[in-house]
PDB file of C-alpha atoms and ligand atoms in Angstrom:
ATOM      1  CA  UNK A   6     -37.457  -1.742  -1.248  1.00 95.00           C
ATOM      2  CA  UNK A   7     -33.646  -1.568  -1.990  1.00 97.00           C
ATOM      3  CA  UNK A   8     -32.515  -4.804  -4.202  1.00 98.00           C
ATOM      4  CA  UNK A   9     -29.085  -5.509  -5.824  1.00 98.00           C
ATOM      5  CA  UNK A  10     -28.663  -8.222  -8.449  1.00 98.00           C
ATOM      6  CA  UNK A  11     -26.384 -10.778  -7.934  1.00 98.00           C
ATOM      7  CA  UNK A  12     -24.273 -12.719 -10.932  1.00 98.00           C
ATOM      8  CA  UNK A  13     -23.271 -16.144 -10.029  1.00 97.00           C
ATOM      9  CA  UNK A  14     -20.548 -16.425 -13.033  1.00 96.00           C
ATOM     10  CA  UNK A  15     -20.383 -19.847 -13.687  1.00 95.00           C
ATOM     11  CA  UNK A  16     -21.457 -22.151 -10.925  1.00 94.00           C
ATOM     12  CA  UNK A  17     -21.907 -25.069 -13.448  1.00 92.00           C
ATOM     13  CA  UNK A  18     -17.468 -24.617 -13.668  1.00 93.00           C
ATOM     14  CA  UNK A  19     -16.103 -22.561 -11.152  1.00 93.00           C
ATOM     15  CA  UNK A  20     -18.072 -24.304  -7.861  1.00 89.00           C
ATOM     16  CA  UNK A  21     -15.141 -25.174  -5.458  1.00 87.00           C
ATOM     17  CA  UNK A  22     -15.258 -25.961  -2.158  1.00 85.00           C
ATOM     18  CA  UNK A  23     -18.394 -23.769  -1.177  1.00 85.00           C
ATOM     19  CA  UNK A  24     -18.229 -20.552  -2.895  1.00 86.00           C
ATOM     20  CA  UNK A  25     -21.606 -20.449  -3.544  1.00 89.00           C
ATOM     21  CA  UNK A  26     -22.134 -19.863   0.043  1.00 94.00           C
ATOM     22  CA  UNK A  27     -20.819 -16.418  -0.222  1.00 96.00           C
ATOM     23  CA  UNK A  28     -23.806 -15.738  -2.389  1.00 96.00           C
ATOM     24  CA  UNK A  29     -26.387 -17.206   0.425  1.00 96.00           C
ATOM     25  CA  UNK A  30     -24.274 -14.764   2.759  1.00 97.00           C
ATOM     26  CA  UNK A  31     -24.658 -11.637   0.598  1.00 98.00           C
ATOM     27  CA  UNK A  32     -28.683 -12.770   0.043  1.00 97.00           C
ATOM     28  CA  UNK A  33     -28.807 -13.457   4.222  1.00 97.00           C
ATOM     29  CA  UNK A  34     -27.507  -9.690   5.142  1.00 98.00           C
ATOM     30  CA  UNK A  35     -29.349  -7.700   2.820  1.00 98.00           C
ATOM     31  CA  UNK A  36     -32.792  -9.509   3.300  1.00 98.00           C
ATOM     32  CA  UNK A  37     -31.732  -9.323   7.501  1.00 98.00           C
ATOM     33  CA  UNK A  38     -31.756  -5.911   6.860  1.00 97.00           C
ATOM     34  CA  UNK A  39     -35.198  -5.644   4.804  1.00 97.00           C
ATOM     35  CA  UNK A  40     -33.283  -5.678   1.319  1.00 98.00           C
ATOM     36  CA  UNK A  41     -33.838  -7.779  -1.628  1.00 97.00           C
ATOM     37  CA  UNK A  42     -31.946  -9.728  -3.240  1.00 97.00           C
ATOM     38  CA  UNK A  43     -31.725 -11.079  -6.784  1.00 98.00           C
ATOM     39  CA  UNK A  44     -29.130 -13.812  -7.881  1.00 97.00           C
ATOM     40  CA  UNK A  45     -29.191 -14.539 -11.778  1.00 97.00           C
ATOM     41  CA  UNK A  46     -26.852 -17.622 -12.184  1.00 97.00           C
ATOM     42  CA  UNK A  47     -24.733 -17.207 -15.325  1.00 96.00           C
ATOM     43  CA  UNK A  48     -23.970 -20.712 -16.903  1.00 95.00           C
ATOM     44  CA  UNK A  49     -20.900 -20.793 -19.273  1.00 90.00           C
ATOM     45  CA  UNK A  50     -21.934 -19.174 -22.986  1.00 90.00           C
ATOM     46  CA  UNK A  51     -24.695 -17.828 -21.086  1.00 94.00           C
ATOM     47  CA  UNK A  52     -25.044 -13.707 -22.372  1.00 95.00           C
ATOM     48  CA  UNK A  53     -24.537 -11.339 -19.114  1.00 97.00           C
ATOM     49  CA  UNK A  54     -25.431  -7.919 -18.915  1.00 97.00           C
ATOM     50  CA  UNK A  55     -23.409  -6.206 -17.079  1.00 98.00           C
ATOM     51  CA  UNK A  56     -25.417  -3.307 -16.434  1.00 97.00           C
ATOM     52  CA  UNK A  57     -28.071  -5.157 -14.645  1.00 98.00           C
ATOM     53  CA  UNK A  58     -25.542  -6.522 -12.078  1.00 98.00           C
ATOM     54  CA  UNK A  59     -24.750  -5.179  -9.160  1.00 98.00           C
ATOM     55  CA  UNK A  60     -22.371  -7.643  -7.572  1.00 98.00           C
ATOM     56  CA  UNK A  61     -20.445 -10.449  -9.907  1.00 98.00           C
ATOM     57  CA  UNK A  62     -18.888 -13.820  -7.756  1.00 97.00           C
ATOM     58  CA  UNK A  63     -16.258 -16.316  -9.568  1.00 96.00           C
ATOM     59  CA  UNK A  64     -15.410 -18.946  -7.516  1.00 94.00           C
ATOM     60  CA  UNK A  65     -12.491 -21.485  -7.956  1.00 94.00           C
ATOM     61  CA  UNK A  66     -12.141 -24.108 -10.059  1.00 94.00           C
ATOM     62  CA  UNK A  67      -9.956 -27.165 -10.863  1.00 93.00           C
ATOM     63  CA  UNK A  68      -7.285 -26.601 -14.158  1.00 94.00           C
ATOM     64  CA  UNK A  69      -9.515 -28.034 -16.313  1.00 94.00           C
ATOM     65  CA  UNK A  70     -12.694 -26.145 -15.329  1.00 94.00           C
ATOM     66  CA  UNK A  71     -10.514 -22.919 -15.789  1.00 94.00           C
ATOM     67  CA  UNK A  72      -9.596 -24.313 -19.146  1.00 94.00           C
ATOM     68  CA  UNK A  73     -13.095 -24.890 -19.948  1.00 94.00           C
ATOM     69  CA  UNK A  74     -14.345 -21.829 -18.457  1.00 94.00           C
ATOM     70  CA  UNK A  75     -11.416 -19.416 -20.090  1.00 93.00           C
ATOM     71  CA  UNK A  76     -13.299 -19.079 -23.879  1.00 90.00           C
ATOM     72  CA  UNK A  77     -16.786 -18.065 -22.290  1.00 91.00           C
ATOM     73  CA  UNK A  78     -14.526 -15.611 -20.414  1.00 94.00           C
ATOM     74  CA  UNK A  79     -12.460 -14.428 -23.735  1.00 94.00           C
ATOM     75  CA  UNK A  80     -16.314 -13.336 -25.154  1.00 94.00           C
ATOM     76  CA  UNK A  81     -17.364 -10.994 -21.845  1.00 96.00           C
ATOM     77  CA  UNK A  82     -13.882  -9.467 -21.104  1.00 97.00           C
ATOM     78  CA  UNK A  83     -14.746  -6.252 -23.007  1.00 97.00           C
ATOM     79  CA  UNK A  84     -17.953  -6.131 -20.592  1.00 98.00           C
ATOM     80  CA  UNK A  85     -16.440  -7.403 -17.421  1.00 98.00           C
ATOM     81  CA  UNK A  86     -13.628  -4.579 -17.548  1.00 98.00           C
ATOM     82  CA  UNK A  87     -15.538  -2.294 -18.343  1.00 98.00           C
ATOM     83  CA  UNK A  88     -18.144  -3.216 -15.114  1.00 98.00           C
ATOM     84  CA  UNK A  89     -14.823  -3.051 -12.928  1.00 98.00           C
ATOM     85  CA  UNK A  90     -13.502   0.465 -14.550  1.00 98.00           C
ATOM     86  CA  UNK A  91     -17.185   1.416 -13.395  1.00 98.00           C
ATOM     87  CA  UNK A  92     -16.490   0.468  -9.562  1.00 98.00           C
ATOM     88  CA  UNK A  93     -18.831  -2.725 -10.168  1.00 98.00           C
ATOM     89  CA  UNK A  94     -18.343  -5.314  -7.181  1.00 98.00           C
ATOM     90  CA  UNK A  95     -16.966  -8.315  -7.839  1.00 98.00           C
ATOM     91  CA  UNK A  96     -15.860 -11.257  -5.931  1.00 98.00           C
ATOM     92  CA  UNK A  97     -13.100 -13.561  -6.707  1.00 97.00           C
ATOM     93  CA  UNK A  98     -12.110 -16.291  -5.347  1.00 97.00           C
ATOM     94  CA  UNK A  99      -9.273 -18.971  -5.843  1.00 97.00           C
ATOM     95  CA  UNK A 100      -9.392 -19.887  -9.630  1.00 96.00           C
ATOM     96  CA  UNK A 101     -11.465 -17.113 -10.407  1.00 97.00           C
ATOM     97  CA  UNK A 102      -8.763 -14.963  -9.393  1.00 98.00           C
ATOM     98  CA  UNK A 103      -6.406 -16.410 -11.057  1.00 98.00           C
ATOM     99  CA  UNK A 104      -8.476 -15.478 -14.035  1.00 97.00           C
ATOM    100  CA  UNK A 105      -8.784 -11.840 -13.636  1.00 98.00           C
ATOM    101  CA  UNK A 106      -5.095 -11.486 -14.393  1.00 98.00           C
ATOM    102  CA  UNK A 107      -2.968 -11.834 -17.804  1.00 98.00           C
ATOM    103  CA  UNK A 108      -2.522 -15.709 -17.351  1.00 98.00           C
ATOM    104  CA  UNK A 109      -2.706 -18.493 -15.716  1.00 98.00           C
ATOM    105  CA  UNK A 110       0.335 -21.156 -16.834  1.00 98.00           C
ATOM    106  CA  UNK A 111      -0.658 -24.408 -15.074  1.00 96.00           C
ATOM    107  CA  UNK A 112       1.956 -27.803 -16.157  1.00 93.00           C
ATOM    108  CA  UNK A 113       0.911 -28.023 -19.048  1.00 94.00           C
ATOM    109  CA  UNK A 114      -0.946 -25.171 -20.869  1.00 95.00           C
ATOM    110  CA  UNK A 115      -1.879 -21.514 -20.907  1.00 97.00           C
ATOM    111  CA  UNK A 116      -4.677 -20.015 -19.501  1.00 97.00           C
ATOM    112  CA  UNK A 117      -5.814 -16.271 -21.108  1.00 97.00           C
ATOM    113  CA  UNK A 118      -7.634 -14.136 -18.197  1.00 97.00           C
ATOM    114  CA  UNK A 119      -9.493 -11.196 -18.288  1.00 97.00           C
ATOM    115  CA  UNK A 120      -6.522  -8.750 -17.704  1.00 97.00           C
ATOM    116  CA  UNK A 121      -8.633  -7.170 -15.353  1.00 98.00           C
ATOM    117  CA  UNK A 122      -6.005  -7.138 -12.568  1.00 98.00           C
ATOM    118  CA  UNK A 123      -2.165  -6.625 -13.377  1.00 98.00           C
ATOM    119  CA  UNK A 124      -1.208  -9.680 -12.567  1.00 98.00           C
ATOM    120  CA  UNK A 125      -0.340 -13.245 -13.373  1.00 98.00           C
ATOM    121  CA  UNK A 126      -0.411 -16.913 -12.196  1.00 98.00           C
ATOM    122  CA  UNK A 127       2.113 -19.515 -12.205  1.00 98.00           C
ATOM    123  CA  UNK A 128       1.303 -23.198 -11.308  1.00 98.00           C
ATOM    124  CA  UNK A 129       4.014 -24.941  -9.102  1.00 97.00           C
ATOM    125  CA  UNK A 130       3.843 -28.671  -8.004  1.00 96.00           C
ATOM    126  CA  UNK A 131       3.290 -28.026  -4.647  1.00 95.00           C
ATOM    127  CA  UNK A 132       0.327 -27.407  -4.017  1.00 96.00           C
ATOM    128  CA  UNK A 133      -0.769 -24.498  -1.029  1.00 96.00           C
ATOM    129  CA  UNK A 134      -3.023 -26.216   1.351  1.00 95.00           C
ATOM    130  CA  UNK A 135      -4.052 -24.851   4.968  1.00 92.00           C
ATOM    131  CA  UNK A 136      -6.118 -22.534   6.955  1.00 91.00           C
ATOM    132  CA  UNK A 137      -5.017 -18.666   6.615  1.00 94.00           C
ATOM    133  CA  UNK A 138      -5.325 -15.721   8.548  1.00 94.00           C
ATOM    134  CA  UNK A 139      -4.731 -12.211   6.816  1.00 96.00           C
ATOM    135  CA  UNK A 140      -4.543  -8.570   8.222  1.00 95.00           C
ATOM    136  CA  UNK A 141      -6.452  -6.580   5.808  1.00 96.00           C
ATOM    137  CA  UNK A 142      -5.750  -3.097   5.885  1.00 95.00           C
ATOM    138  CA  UNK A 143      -9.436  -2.478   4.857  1.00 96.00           C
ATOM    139  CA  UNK A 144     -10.801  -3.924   8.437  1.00 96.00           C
ATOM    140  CA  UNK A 145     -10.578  -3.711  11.893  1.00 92.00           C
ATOM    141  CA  UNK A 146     -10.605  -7.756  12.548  1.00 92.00           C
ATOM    142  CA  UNK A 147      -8.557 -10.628  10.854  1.00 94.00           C
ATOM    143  CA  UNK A 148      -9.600 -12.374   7.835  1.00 96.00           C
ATOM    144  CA  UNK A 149     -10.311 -16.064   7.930  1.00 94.00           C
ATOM    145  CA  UNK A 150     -10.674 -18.699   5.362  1.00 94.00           C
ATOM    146  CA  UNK A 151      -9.104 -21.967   3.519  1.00 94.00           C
ATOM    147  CA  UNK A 152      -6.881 -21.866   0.770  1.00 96.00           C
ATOM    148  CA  UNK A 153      -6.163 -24.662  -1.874  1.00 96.00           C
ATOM    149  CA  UNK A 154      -4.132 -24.098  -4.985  1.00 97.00           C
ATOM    150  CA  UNK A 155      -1.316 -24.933  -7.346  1.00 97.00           C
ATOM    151  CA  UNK A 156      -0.807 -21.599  -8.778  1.00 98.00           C
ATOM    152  CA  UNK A 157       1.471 -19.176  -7.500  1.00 98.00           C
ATOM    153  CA  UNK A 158      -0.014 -14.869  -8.088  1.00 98.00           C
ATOM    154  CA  UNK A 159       2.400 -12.232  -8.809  1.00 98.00           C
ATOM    155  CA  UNK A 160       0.666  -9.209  -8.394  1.00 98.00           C
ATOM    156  CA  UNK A 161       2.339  -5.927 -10.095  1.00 94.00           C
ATOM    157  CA  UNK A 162       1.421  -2.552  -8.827  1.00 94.00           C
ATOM    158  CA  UNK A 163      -2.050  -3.691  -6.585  1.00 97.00           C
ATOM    159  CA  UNK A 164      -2.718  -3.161  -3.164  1.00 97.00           C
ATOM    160  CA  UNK A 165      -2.869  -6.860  -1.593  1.00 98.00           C
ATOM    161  CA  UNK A 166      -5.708  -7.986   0.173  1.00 98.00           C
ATOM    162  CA  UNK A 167      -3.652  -8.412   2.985  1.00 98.00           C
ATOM    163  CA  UNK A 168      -0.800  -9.345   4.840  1.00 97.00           C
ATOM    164  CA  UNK A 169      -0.195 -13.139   5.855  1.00 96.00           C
ATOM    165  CA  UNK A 170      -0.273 -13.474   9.272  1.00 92.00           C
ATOM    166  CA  UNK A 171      -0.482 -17.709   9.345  1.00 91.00           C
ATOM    167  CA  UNK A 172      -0.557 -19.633   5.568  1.00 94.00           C
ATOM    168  CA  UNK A 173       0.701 -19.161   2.444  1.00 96.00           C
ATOM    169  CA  UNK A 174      -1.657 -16.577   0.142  1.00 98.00           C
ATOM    170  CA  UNK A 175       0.296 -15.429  -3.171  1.00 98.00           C
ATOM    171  CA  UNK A 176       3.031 -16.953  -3.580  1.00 98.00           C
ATOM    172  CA  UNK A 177       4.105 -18.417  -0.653  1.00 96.00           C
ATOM    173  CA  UNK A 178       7.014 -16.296  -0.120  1.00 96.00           C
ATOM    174  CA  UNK A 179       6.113 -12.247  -0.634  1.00 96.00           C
ATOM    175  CA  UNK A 180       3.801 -12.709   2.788  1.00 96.00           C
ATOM    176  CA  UNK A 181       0.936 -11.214   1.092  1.00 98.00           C
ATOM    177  CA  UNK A 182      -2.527 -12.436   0.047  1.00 98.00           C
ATOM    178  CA  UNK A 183      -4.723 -11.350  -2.935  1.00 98.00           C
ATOM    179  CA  UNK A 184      -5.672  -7.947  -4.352  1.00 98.00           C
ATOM    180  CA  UNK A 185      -8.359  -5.218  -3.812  1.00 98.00           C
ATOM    181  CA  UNK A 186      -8.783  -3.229  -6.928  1.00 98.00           C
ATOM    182  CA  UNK A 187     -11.418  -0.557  -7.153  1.00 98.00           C
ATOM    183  CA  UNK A 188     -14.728  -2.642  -6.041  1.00 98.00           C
ATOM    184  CA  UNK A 189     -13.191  -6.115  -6.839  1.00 98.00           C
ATOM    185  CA  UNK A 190     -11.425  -7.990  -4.301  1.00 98.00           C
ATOM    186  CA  UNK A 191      -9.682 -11.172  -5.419  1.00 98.00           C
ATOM    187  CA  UNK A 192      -8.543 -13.507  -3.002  1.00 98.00           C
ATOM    188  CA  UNK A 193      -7.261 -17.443  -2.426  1.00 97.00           C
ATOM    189  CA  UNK A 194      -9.633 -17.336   0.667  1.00 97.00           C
ATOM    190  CA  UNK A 195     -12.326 -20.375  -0.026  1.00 90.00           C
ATOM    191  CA  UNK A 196     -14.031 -21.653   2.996  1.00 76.00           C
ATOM    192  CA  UNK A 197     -16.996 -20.216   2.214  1.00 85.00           C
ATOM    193  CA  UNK A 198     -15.134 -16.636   2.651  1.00 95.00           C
ATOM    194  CA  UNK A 199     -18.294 -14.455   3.627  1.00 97.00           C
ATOM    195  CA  UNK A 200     -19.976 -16.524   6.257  1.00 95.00           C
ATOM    196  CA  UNK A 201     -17.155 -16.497   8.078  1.00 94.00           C
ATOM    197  CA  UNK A 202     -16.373 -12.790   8.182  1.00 96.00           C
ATOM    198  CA  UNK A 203     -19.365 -10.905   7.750  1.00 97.00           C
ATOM    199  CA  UNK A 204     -17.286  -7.812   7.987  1.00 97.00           C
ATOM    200  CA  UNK A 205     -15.955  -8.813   4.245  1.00 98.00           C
ATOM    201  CA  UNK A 206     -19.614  -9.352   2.950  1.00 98.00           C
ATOM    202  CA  UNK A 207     -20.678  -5.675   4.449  1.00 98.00           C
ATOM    203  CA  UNK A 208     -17.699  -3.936   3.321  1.00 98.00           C
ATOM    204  CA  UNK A 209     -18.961  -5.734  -0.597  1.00 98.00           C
ATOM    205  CA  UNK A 210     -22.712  -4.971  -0.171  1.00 98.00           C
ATOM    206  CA  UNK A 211     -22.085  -1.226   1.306  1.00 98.00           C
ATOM    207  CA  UNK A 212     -19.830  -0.273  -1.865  1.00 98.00           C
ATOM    208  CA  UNK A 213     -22.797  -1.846  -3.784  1.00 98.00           C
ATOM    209  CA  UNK A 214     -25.733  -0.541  -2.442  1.00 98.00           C
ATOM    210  CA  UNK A 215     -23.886   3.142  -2.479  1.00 98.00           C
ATOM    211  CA  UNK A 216     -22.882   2.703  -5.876  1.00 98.00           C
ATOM    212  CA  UNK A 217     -26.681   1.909  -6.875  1.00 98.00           C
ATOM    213  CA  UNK A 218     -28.193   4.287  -4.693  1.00 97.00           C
ATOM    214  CA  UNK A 219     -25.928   7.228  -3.059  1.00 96.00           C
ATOM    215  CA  UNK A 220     -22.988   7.374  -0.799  1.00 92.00           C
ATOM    216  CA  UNK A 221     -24.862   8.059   2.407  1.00 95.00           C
ATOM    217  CA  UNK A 222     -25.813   4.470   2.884  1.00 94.00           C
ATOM    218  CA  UNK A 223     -24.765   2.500   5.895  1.00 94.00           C
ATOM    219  CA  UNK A 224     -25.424  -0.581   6.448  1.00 96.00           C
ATOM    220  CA  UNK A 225     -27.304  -1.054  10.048  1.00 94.00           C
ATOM    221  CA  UNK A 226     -24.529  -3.824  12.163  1.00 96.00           C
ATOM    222  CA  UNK A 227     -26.018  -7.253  12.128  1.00 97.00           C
ATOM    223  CA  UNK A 228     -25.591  -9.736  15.084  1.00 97.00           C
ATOM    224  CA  UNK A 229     -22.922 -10.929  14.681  1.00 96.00           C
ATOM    225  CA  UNK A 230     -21.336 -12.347  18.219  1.00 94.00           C
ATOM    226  CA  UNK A 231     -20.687 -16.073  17.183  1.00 93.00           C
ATOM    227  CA  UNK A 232     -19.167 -15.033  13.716  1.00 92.00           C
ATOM    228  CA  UNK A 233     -16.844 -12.917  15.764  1.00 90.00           C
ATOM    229  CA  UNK A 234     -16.451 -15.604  18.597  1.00 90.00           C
ATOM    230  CA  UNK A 235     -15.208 -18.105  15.731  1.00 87.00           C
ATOM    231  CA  UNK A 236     -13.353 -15.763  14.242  1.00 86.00           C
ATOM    232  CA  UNK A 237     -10.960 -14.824  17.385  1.00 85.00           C
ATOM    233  CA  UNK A 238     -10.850 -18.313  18.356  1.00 83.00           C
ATOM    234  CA  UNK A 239      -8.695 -19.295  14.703  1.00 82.00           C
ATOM    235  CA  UNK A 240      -6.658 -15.714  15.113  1.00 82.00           C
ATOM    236  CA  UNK A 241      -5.916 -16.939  18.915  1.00 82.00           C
ATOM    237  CA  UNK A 242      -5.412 -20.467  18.110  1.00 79.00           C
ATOM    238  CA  UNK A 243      -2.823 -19.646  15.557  1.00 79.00           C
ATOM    239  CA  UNK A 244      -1.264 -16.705  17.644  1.00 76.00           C
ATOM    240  CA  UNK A 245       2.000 -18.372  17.449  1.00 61.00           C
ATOM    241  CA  UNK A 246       5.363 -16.123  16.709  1.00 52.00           C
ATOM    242  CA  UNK A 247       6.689 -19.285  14.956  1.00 49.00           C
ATOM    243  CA  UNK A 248       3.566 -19.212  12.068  1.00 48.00           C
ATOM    244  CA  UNK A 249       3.933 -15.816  11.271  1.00 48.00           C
ATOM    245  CA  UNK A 250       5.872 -15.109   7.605  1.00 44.00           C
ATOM    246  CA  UNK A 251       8.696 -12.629   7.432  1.00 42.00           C
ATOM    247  CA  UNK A 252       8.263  -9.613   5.810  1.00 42.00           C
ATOM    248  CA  UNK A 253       9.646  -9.247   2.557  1.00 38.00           C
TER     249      UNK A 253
HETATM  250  N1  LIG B 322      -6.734 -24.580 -10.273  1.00 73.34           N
HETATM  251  C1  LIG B 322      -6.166 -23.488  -9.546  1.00 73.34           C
HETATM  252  C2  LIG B 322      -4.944 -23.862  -8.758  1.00 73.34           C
HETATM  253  O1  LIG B 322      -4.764 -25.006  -8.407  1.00 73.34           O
HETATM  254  C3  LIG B 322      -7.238 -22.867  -8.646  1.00 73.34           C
HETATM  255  C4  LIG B 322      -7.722 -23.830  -7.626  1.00 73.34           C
HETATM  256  C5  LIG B 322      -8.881 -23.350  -6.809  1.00 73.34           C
HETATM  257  O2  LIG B 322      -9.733 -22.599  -7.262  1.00 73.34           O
HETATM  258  N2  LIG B 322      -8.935 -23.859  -5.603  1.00 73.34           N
HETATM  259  O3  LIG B 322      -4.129 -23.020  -8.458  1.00 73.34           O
END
């Protein structure tokens, strides 16, 4: 029976707003589809092995979890990179994308990341609260999801995850959410993200399960009628010319 591993990184720290459902989504769809799946959660100090892993989630967190979380980080960033140079999947959401770049400067200190992602985080007083819609160049249907946060991403030479088409994402102002590098894509999207666009959570598992066991894999569709329903009815609902961000 094909299995992939799942690391939780962190869920004792980095537990906003239901991430952890996009681990119950990833489990759902592969067992759905007669898979297995194995989630180790990682607690902060905990040892990870990378090479056992085949998918790695870090959710967001508050400042101060990110604070607390950044020196566990400092101690696997050798292994981390090295997992994403090696097209390992990862997951990031909200904080923990913050933390996959060079910094994250929130009012009052300085945050190290992973320097996984060229990119960097500065915290503003407003915070960025709303629903958001993206078009993602990597699908076919809109991207839907929640995003919360302080800190403003400037991404240097990275793909986005997509373009704004009602909310805020990076910055506010460049009209573009997150970042897809290699296997990782790093997003403000909370909400849970997965559950509600099972197209994200197939694109993840597909790179994974090809990566563990051969590039011919393809993942049989699931059904997925309501997800989809739900999904057109927040694209339609905000389908308003006067939402959608200028291009930059
Ligand atoms: N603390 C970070 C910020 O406010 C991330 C928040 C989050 O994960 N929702 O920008």
């Amino acid at each position: 029976m094909k299995k992939l591993t799942i690391g939780h990184l962190y869920p004792d720290l980095l537990n906003l707003y239901g991430d952890r459902g996009n681990i119950q989504c990833f489990r759902k769809r592969l067992t759905w589809r007669g898979m297995e799946a194995e989630v180790i959660p990682f607690l902060s100090g905990d040892p990870i092995d990378f090479e056992k892993l085949d998918i790695v989630l870090l959710g967001g967190g508050s400042d101060r979890e990110q604070e607390l979380v950044c020196q566990s980080l400092q101690g696997i960033k050798k292994d981390f990179q090295a997992y994403v140079e090696d097209n390992g999947v990862v997951l990031a959401v909200c904080g923990g994308y913050q933390l996959l770049g060079s910094y994250y400067k929130t009012e009052t200190k300085t945050i190290q990341g992973l320097e996984i992602l060229d990119i960097y985080t500065e915290w503003e007083p407003e915070r960025m609260i709303r629903n958001i819609i993206l078009n993602s160049p990597l699908f076919d249907r809109p991207v839907v999801g929640f995003e919360n946060h302080g800190g403003r991403t400037y991404i240097g030479n990275h793909t986005p995850f997509g373009k704004v088409f009602f909310g805020l994402g990076n910055t506010g102002k460049s009209g573009y959410e997150g970042v897809v590098y290699k296997n990782v894509i790093a997003t403000y999207l909370h909400g849970p993200l997965l559950p509600k666009n099972p197209h994200v959570c197939d694109y993840l598992l597909e790179k994974a399960l090809r990566k563990k066991y051969g590039e011919e894999i393809r993942l049989e569709p699931l059904p997925d009628e309501l997800e989809h329903k739900a999904n057109s009815y927040i694209f339609d609902r905000y389908n308003d010319k006067k939402y959608v961000l200028k291009e930059t």
